[in-house]
Amino acid sequence: TGLIAETYYEMNDVAGGIAFVRQAAQARLAAGGEVPQQWLLRGLQAAYGENLASEAAEVSLLLVTEHTSRQNWLNALQVTNALGDYDDQARLDVLRLMRLTSTLTDQSEYVAYIEAADPRIMSNEVSDVLAEGLAAGLFTQGEEYYVGVKDIVDSRMAGDRTDAPSLVRDGRADATGRDAFLAGNLLYSLDDFAGAEEMFALAVSGGGADTQAALTRQGISQIRQGNTAAGIATLAQVTGPRELIARFWSAYAQDRKS
């Protein structure tokens, strides 16, 4: 199979080669066999070389499902983050998964995380990410960016915690779900995953917020509580550009469960 796939790659038909590998992989799995890791790593390399985001994501999902390791999560998520055509909020949920799998390795990834979360809105989460970047040697205490972000989060962290109950009340009272979505984002950033789940569920049912973002974050909040089955069921409802992100989070949940 690997040699046949290589023939596709040499003919510049990377998509065809990856389709062949995926078909062969599914046949092996159906027969109770294992999928060789090298098939998937080579497919991921070929897809990345041709900027084939969808094919890279599909191979990556097989890689982290069948051969779970930090290195494979690193390979999978860095390629997905690089090739995925995501808005800032969708990318934030990719970066959150990278943080949980210890695959944030570059200053640009930390900066992208901080900017998407926004130190003015999710100050407590940004503070933790900033501290982790400093500990990893990717920021220095004297550099302008670090000092600027730290000043913002230090001024906002206590207030965000104080404001949380009133935002939750607003979220419960707003039938559109928009306020609930905002409250869910704040509660998630405070590591209150049960509260965030409630708010994101209200955002989904209200219909006035970004439903796909709310569904994704509801499922993630369930997973962060250890409610694996519920989280996977919620994430299975996600469609559109966030679908692959949801599938990666489901793969992570399954990995943590096993």
Coordinates of C-alpha atoms in Angstrom, one line a residue, residues 93-246:
D93 CA -10.3 26.3 19.7
V94 CA -7.5 24.7 17.7
L95 CA -4.9 26.5 19.8
R96 CA -6.7 25.4 23.0
L97 CA -6.4 21.8 21.9
M98 CA -2.7 22.4 21.1
R99 CA -2.3 23.8 24.6
L100 CA -3.9 20.7 26.2
T101 CA -1.8 18.3 24.1
S102 CA 1.4 20.3 24.9
T103 CA 2.0 21.1 21.2
L104 CA 2.3 24.9 21.4
T105 CA 6.0 25.3 20.5
D106 CA 6.4 28.6 18.8
Q107 CA 6.0 32.2 19.9
S108 CA 3.7 32.9 17.0
E109 CA 1.3 30.3 18.2
Y110 CA 1.2 31.8 21.7
V111 CA 0.7 35.2 20.2
A112 CA -2.1 33.9 18.0
Y113 CA -3.8 32.3 21.1
I114 CA -3.5 35.5 23.1
E115 CA -4.8 37.7 20.3
A116 CA -7.8 35.4 19.6
A117 CA -8.7 35.1 23.2
D118 CA -8.2 38.8 23.7
P119 CA -6.6 39.8 27.0
R120 CA -9.4 42.4 27.5
I121 CA -12.1 39.7 27.4
M122 CA -10.6 36.3 28.5
S123 CA -7.9 37.8 30.8
N124 CA -7.5 34.9 33.2
E125 CA -7.0 32.4 30.4
V126 CA -4.6 34.8 28.6
S127 CA -2.7 35.2 31.8
D128 CA -2.1 31.5 32.1
V129 CA -1.1 31.2 28.4
L130 CA 1.3 34.2 28.8
A131 CA 2.9 32.6 31.9
E132 CA 3.3 29.3 30.0
G133 CA 5.0 31.0 27.1
L134 CA 7.3 32.8 29.5
A135 CA 8.2 29.5 31.2
A136 CA 8.8 27.9 27.8
G137 CA 11.3 30.6 27.0
L138 CA 9.3 32.0 24.2
F139 CA 8.7 35.4 25.9
T140 CA 11.0 37.5 28.1
Q141 CA 9.8 39.6 31.0
G142 CA 11.2 42.8 29.5
E143 CA 9.9 42.5 25.9
E144 CA 7.3 45.0 24.9
Y145 CA 4.6 42.6 23.9
Y146 CA 4.9 40.6 27.1
V147 CA 4.8 43.7 29.3
G148 CA 1.8 45.1 27.3
V149 CA -0.3 42.0 27.6
K150 CA 0.6 41.4 31.2
D151 CA -0.4 45.0 32.1
I152 CA -3.9 44.4 30.6
V153 CA -4.6 41.0 32.1
D154 CA -3.3 42.1 35.6
S155 CA -5.8 45.0 35.5
R156 CA -8.7 42.9 34.4
M157 CA -8.5 39.4 36.0
A158 CA -10.2 40.3 39.3
G159 CA -12.9 42.3 37.6
D160 CA -13.7 39.5 35.2
R161 CA -14.3 37.1 38.1
T162 CA -16.4 39.7 39.9
D163 CA -18.5 40.4 36.7
A164 CA -19.1 36.7 35.9
P165 CA -22.3 36.3 38.0
S166 CA -24.0 39.3 36.4
L167 CA -23.1 38.1 32.9
V168 CA -24.6 34.7 33.8
R169 CA -27.8 36.4 34.9
D170 CA -27.9 38.3 31.6
G171 CA -27.3 35.1 29.7
R172 CA -30.2 33.3 31.3
A173 CA -32.5 36.2 30.7
D174 CA -31.7 36.8 27.1
A175 CA -33.8 34.6 24.8
T176 CA -31.6 35.2 21.8
G177 CA -28.6 33.4 23.4
R178 CA -26.2 36.2 22.5
D179 CA -25.5 37.2 26.1
A180 CA -25.2 33.5 27.0
F181 CA -22.5 33.1 24.5
L182 CA -20.5 36.0 25.9
A183 CA -21.0 34.6 29.4
G184 CA -19.9 31.1 28.3
N185 CA -16.7 32.5 26.8
L186 CA -15.9 34.3 30.1
L187 CA -16.7 31.2 32.3
Y188 CA -14.6 29.0 30.0
S189 CA -11.7 31.4 30.5
L190 CA -12.2 31.1 34.3
D191 CA -12.0 27.3 34.0
D192 CA -15.7 27.1 35.1
F193 CA -16.5 24.5 32.5
A194 CA -19.9 23.4 34.0
G195 CA -21.1 27.0 33.9
A196 CA -19.7 27.5 30.4
E197 CA -21.6 24.4 29.2
E198 CA -24.8 25.8 30.5
M199 CA -24.3 29.1 28.8
F200 CA -23.2 27.7 25.5
A201 CA -26.3 25.4 25.5
L202 CA -28.5 28.5 26.0
A203 CA -26.6 30.1 23.2
V204 CA -27.4 27.2 20.9
S205 CA -31.1 27.0 21.8
G206 CA -31.5 30.8 21.5
G207 CA -30.2 30.8 18.0
G208 CA -29.0 34.4 18.0
A209 CA -25.3 33.6 18.5
D210 CA -22.9 31.8 16.3
T211 CA -24.5 28.3 16.6
Q212 CA -21.5 26.4 15.3
A213 CA -19.1 28.1 17.7
A214 CA -21.5 27.7 20.6
L215 CA -21.9 24.0 19.8
T216 CA -18.2 23.5 19.6
R217 CA -17.6 25.2 22.9
Q218 CA -20.4 23.4 24.6
G219 CA -18.9 20.1 23.6
I220 CA -15.4 21.2 24.6
S221 CA -16.7 22.3 28.0
Q222 CA -18.3 18.9 28.5
I223 CA -15.0 17.2 27.6
R224 CA -13.1 19.5 30.0
Q225 CA -15.4 18.2 32.7
G226 CA -14.7 14.6 31.8
N227 CA -18.2 14.1 30.2
T228 CA -16.7 12.3 27.2
A229 CA -19.8 10.8 25.7
A230 CA -21.9 13.9 26.1
G231 CA -19.1 16.0 24.6
I232 CA -18.6 13.7 21.6
A233 CA -22.4 13.7 21.0
T234 CA -22.5 17.5 21.0
L235 CA -19.5 17.8 18.8
A236 CA -21.0 15.4 16.3
Q237 CA -23.6 18.1 15.5
V238 CA -21.0 20.6 14.4
T239 CA -21.0 21.4 10.7
G240 CA -19.2 23.7 8.3
P241 CA -15.6 24.9 8.8
R242 CA -15.6 23.9 12.5
E243 CA -16.5 20.2 11.8
L244 CA -12.8 19.1 11.6
I245 CA -12.0 21.0 14.7
A246 CA -14.9 19.2 16.5

